[in-house]
PDB file of C-alpha atoms in Angstrom:
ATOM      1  CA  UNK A1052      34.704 -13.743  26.661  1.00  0.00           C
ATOM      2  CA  UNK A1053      34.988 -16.559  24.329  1.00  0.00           C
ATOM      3  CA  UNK A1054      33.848 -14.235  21.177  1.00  0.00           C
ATOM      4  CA  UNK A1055      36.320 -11.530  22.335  1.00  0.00           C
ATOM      5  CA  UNK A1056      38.880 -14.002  21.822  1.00  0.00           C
ATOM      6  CA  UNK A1057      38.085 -15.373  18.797  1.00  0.00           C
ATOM      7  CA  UNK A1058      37.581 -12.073  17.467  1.00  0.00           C
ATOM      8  CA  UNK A1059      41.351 -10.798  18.887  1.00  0.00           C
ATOM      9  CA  UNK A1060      42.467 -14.096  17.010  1.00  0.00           C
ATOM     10  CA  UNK A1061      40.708 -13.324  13.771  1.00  0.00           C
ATOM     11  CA  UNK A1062      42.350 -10.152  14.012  1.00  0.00           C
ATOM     12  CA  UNK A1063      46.146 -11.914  14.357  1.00  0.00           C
ATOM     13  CA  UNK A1064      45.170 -14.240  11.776  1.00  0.00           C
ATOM     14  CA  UNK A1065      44.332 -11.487   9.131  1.00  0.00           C
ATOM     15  CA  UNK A1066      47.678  -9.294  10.294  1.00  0.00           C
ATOM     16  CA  UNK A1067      49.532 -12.126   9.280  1.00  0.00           C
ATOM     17  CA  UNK A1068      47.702 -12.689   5.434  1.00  0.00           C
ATOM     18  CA  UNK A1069      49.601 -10.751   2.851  1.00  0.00           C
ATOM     19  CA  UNK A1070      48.726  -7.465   0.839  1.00  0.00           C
ATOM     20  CA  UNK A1071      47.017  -9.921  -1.580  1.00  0.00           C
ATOM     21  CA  UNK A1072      45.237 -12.127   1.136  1.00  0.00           C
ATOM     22  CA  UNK A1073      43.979  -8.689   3.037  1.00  0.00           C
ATOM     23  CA  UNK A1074      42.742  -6.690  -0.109  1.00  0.00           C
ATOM     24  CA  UNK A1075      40.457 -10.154  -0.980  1.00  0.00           C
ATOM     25  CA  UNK A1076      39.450 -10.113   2.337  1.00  0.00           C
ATOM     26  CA  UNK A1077      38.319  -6.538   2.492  1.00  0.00           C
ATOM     27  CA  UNK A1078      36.753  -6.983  -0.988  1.00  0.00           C
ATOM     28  CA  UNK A1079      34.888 -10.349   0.435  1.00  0.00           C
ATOM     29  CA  UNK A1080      33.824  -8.100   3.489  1.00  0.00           C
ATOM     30  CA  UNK A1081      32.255  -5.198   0.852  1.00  0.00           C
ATOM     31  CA  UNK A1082      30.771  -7.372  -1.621  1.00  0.00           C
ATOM     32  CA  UNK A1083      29.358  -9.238   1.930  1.00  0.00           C
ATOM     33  CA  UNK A1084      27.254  -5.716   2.840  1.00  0.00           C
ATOM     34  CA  UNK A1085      26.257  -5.239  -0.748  1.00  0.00           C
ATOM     35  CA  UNK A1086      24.568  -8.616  -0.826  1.00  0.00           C
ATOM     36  CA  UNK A1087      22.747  -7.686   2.175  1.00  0.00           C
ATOM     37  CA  UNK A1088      21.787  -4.469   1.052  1.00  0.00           C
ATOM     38  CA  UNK A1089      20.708  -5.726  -2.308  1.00  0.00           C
ATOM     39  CA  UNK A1090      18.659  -8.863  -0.507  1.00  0.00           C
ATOM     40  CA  UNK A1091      17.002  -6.473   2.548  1.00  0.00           C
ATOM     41  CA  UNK A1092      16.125  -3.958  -0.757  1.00  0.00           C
ATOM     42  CA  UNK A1093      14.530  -6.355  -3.460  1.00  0.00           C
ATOM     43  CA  UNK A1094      12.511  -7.951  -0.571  1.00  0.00           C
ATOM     44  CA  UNK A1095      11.055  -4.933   0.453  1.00  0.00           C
ATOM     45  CA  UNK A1096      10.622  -3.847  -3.036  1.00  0.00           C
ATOM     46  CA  UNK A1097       9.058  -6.866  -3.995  1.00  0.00           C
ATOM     47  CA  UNK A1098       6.591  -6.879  -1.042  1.00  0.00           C
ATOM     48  CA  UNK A1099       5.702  -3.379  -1.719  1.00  0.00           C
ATOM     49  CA  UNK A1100       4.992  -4.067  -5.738  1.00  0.00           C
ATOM     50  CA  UNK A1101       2.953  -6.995  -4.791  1.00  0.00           C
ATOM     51  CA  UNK A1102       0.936  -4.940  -2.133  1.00  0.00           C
ATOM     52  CA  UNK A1103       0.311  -2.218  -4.899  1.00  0.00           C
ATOM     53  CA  UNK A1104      -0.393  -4.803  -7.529  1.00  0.00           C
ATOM     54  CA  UNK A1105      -3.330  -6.064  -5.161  1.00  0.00           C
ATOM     55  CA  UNK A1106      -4.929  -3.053  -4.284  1.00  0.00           C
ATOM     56  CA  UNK A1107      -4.902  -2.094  -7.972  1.00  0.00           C
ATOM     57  CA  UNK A1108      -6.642  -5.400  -8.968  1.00  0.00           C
ATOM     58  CA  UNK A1109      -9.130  -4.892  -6.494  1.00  0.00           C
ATOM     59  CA  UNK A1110      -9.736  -1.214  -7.703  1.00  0.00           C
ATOM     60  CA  UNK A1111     -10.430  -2.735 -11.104  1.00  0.00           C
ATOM     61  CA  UNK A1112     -12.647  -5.329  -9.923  1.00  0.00           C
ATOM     62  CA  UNK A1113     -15.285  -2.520  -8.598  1.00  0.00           C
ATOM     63  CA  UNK A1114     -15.101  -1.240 -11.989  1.00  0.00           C
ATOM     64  CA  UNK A1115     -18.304  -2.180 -14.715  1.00  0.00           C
ATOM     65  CA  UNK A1116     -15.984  -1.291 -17.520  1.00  0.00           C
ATOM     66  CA  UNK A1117     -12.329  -0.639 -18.250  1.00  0.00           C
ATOM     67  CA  UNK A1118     -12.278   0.830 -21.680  1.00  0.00           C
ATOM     68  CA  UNK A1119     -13.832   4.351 -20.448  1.00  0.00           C
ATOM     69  CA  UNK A1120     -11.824   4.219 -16.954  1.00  0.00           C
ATOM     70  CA  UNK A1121     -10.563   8.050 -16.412  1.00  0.00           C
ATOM     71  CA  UNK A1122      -6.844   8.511 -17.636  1.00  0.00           C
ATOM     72  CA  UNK A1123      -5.502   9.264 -13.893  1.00  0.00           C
ATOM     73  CA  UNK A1124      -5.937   5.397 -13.254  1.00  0.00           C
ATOM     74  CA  UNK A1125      -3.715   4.721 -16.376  1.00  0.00           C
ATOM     75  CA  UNK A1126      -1.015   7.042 -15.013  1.00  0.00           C
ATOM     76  CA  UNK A1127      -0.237   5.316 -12.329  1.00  0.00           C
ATOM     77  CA  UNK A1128       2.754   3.206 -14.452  1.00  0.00           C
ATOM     78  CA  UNK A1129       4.842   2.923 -11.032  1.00  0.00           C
ATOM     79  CA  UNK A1130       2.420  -0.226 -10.319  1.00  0.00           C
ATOM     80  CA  UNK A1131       2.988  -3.195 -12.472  1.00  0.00           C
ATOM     81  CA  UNK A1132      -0.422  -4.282 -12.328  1.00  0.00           C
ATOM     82  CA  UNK A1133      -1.152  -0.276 -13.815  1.00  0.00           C
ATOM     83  CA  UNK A1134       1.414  -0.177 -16.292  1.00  0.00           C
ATOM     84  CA  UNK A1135      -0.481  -3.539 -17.846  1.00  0.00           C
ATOM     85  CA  UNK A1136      -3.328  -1.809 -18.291  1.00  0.00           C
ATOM     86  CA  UNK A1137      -2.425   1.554 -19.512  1.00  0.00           C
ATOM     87  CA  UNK A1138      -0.994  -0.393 -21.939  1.00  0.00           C
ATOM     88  CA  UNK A1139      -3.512  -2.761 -23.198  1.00  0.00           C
ATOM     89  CA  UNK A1140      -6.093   0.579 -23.243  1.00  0.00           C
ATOM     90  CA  UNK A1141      -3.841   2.713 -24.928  1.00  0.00           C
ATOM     91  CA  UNK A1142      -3.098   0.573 -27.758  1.00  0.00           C
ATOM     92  CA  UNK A1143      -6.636  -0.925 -27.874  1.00  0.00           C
ATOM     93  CA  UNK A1144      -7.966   2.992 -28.500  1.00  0.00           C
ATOM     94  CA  UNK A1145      -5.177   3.785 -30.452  1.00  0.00           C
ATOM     95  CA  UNK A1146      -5.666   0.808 -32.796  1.00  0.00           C
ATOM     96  CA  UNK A1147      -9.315   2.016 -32.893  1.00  0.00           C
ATOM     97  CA  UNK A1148      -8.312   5.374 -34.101  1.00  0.00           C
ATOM     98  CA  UNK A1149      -5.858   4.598 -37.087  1.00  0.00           C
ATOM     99  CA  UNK A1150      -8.165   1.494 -38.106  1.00  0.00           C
ATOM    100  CA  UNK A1151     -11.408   3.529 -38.027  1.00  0.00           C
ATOM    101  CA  UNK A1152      -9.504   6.162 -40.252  1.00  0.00           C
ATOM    102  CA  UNK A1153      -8.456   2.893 -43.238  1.00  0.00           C
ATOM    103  CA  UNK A1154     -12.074   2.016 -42.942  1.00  0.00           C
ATOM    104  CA  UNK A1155     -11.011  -1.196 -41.492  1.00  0.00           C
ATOM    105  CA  UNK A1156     -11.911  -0.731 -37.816  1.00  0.00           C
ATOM    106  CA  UNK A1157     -13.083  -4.219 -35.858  1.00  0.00           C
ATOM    107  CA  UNK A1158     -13.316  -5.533 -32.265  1.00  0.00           C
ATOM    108  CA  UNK A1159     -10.849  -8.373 -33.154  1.00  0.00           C
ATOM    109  CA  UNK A1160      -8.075  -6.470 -34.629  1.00  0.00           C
ATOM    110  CA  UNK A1161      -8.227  -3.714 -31.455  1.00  0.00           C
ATOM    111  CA  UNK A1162      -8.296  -6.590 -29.221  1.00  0.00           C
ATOM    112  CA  UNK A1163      -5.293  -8.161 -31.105  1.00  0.00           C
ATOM    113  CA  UNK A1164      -3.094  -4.747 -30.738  1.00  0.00           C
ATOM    114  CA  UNK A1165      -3.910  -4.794 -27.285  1.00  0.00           C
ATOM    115  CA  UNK A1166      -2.981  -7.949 -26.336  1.00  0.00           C
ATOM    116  CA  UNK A1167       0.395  -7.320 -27.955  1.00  0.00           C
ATOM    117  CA  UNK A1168       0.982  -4.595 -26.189  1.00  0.00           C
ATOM    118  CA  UNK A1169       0.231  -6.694 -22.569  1.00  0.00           C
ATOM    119  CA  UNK A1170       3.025  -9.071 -23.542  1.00  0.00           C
ATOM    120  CA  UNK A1171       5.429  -6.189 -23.899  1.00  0.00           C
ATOM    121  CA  UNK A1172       4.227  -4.402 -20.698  1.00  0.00           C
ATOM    122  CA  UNK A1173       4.616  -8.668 -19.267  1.00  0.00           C
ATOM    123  CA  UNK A1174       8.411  -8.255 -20.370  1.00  0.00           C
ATOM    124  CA  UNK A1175       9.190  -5.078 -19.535  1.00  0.00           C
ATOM    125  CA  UNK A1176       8.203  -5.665 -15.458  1.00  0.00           C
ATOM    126  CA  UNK A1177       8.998  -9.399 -15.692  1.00  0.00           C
ATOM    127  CA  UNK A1178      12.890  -7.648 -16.175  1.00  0.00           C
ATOM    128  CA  UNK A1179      11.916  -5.042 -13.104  1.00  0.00           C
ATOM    129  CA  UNK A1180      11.254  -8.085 -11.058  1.00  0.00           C
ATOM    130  CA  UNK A1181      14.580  -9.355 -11.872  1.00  0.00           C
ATOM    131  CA  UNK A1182      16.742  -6.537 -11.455  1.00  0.00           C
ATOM    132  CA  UNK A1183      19.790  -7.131  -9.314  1.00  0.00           C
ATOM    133  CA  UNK A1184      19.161 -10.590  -9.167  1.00  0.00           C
ATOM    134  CA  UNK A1185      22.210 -11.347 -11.201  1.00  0.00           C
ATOM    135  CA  UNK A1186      24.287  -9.533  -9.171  1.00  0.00           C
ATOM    136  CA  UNK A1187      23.256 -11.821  -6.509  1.00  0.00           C
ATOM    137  CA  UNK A1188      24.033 -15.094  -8.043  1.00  0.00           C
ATOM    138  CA  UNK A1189      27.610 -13.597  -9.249  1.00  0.00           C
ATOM    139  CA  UNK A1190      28.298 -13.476  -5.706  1.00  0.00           C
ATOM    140  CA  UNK A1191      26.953 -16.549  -4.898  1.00  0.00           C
ATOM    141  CA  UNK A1192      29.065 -18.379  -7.378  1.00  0.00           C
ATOM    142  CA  UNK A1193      32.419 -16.032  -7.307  1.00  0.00           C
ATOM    143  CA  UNK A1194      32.762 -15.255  -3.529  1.00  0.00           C
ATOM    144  CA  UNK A1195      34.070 -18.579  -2.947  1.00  0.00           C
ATOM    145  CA  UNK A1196      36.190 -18.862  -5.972  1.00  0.00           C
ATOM    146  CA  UNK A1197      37.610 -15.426  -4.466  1.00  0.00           C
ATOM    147  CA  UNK A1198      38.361 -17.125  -1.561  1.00  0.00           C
ATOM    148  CA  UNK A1199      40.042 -20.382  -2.710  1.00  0.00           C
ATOM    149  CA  UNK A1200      41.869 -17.788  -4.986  1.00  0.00           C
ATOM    150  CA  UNK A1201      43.499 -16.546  -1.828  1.00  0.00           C
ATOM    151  CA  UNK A1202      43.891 -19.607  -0.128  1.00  0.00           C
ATOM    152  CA  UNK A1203      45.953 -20.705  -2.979  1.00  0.00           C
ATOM    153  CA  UNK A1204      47.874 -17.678  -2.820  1.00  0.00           C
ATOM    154  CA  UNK A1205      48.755 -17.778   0.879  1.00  0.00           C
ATOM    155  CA  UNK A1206      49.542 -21.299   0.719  1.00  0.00           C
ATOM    156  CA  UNK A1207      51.704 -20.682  -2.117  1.00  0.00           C
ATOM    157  CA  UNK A1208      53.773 -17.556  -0.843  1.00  0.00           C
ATOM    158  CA  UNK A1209      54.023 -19.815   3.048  1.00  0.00           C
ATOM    159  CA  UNK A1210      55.769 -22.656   1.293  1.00  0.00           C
ATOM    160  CA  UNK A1211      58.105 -20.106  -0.719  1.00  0.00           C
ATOM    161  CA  UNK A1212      59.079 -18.613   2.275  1.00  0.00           C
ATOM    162  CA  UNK A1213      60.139 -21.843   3.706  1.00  0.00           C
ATOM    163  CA  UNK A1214      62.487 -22.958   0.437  1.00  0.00           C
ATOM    164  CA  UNK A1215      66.256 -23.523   1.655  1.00  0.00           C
ATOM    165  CA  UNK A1216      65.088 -24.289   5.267  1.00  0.00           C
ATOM    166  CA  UNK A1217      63.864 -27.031   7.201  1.00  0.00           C
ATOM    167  CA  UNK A1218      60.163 -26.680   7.080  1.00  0.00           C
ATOM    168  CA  UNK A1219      58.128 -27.831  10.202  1.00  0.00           C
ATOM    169  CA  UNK A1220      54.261 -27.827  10.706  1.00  0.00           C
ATOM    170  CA  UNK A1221      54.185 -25.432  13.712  1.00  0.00           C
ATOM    171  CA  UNK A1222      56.260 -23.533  10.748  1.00  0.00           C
ATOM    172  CA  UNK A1223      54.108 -23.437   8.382  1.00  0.00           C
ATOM    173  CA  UNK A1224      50.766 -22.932  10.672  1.00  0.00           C
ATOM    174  CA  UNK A1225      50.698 -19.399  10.671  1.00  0.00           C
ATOM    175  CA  UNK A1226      50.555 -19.004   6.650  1.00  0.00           C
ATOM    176  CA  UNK A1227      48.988 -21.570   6.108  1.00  0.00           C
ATOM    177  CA  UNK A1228      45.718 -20.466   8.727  1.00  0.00           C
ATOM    178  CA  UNK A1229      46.151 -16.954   7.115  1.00  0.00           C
ATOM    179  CA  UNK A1230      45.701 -18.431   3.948  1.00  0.00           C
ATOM    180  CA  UNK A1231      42.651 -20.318   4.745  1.00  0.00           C
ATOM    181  CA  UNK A1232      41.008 -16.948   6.210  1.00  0.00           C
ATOM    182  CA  UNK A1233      40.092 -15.534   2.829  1.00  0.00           C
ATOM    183  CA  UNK A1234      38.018 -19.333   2.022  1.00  0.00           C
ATOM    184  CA  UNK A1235      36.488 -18.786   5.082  1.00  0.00           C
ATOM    185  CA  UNK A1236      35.796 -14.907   4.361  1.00  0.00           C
ATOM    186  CA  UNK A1237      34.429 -16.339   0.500  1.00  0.00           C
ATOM    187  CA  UNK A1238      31.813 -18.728   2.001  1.00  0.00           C
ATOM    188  CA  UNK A1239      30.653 -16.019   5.337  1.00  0.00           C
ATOM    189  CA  UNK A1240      29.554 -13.900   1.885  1.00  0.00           C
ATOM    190  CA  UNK A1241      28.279 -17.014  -0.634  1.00  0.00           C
ATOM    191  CA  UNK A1242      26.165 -18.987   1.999  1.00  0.00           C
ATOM    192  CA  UNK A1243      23.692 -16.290   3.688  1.00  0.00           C
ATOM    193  CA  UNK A1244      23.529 -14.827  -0.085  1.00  0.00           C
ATOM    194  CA  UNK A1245      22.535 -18.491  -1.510  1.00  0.00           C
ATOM    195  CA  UNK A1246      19.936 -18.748   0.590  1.00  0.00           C
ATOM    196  CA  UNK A1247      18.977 -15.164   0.352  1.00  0.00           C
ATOM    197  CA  UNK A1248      19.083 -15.823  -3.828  1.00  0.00           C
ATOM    198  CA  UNK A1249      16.781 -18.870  -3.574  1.00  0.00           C
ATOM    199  CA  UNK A1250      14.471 -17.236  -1.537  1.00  0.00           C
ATOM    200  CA  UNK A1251      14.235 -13.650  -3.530  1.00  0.00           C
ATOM    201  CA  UNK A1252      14.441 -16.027  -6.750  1.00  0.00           C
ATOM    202  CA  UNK A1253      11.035 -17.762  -5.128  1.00  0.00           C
ATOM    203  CA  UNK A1254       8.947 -14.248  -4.591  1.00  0.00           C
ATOM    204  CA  UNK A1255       9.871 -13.219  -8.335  1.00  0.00           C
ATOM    205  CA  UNK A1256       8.550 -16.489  -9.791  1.00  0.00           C
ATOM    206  CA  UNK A1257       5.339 -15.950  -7.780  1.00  0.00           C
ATOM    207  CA  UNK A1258       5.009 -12.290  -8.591  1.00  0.00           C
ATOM    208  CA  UNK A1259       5.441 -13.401 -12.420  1.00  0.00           C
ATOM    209  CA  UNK A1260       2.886 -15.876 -12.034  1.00  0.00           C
ATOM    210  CA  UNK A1261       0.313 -13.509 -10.552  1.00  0.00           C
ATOM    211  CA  UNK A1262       1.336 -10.791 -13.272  1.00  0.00           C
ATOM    212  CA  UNK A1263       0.313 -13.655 -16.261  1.00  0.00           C
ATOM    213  CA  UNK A1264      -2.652 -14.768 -14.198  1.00  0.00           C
ATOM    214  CA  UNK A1265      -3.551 -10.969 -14.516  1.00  0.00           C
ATOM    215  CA  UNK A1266      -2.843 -10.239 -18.153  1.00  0.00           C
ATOM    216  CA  UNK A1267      -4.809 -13.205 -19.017  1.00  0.00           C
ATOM    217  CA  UNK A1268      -7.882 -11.740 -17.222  1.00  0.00           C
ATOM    218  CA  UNK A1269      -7.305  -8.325 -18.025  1.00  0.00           C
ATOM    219  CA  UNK A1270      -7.303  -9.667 -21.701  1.00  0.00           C
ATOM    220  CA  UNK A1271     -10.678 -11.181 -20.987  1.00  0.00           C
ATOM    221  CA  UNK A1272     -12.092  -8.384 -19.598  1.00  0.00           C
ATOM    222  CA  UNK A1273     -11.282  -6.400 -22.466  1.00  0.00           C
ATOM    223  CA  UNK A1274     -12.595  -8.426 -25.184  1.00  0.00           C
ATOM    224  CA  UNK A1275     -16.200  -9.512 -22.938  1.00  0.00           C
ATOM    225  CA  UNK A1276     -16.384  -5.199 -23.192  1.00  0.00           C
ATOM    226  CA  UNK A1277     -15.381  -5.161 -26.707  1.00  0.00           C
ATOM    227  CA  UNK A1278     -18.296  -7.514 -27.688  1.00  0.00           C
ATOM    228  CA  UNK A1279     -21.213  -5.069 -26.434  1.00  0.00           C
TER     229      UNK A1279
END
């Protein structure tokens, strides 16, 4: 009973904001399911790319060599963990190919094209990782600027209203608590998506951490097989 009310007298408060007041509002309210949708989608994504990054690793580990895997394991560039490799073997046989051809062909120089081409593949999922994570923290930091914006606003046009007249507090209440809806509306959307930001922001930094950790043992790998 308690919620219905409070509900009925959000309602009264945001029939009494302005135009300006209610279109902030509704664009707090919009930008507020976005940041869910975004947060609820990059954790699952994450969790899924981290799942498939493991059971890749593993599938590697089984392997005696990596240079002669079959192409169908390299094609599997959805995977971060995949696209790393089918990287570093590409270039490292490539490099082979157009070095063997100047008469200049050695382990160290195919090793040294490979490696290269980890640190782009690094880059290139380390910015996969972080998509949509500055739309986040532009709602983090704006929504409550947004609001305050409003606040201002209503504040502004209740005092204009009351120019000539003799202004009382039970006066002014009603623009004045419309006002302060849309800096309530700005922090409803900025606080869950904080805390949502910090926590997505968390899983990336360990995914890129894992993804290095890989690289640098994939790059091992490949030059312990280059040696025999």
């Amino acid at each position: 009973m308690t919620l219905f009310f409070a509900s009925a007298n959000l309602l009264k408060i945001f029939g009494d904001t302005d135009v300006f007041g209610q279109i902030l509002t509704i664009g707090l309210g919009v930008f507020s399911l976005i940041a869910w949708t975004v947060m609820f989608g990059k954790y699952n994504e994450l969790k899924r790319l981290r799942d498939l990054n493991l059971a890749f690793e593993q599938r590697l580990r089984e392997e005696r060599t990596l240079l002669d895997l079959p192409e169908s394991l390299r094609n599997k560039r959805s995977i971060p963990y995949a696209d790393l490799f089918a990287d570093a073997v590409e270039a490292y046989w490539r490099a082979a190919s157009i070095l063997k051809e100047k008469g200049e062909d050695n382990s160290r120089s195919r090793l040294e094209h490979s490696e290269n081409a980890i640190q782009r593949a690094i880059a290139r999922q380390l910015l996969r990782y972080e998509a949509s994570m500055i739309f986040l923290a532009t709602i983090v930091s704006g929504a409550p600027f947004l609001g305050l914006l409003g606040t201002v606003w209503g504040v502004m046009e209740a005092f204009s209203a009351m120019t000539g007249a003799t202004a009382s507090i039970r006066d002014l209440a009603p623009g004045v608590s419309a006002a302060l809806m849309t800096t309530i509306a700005g922090l409803v959307v900025a606080i869950p998506s904080m805390f949502g930001y910090n926590f997505l922001i968390g899983k990336v930094k360990q995914l890129s951490t894992e993804l290095e950790n890989y690289a640098s043992s994939l790059a091992d790998r490949l030059e312990l097989e280059s040696k025999n």
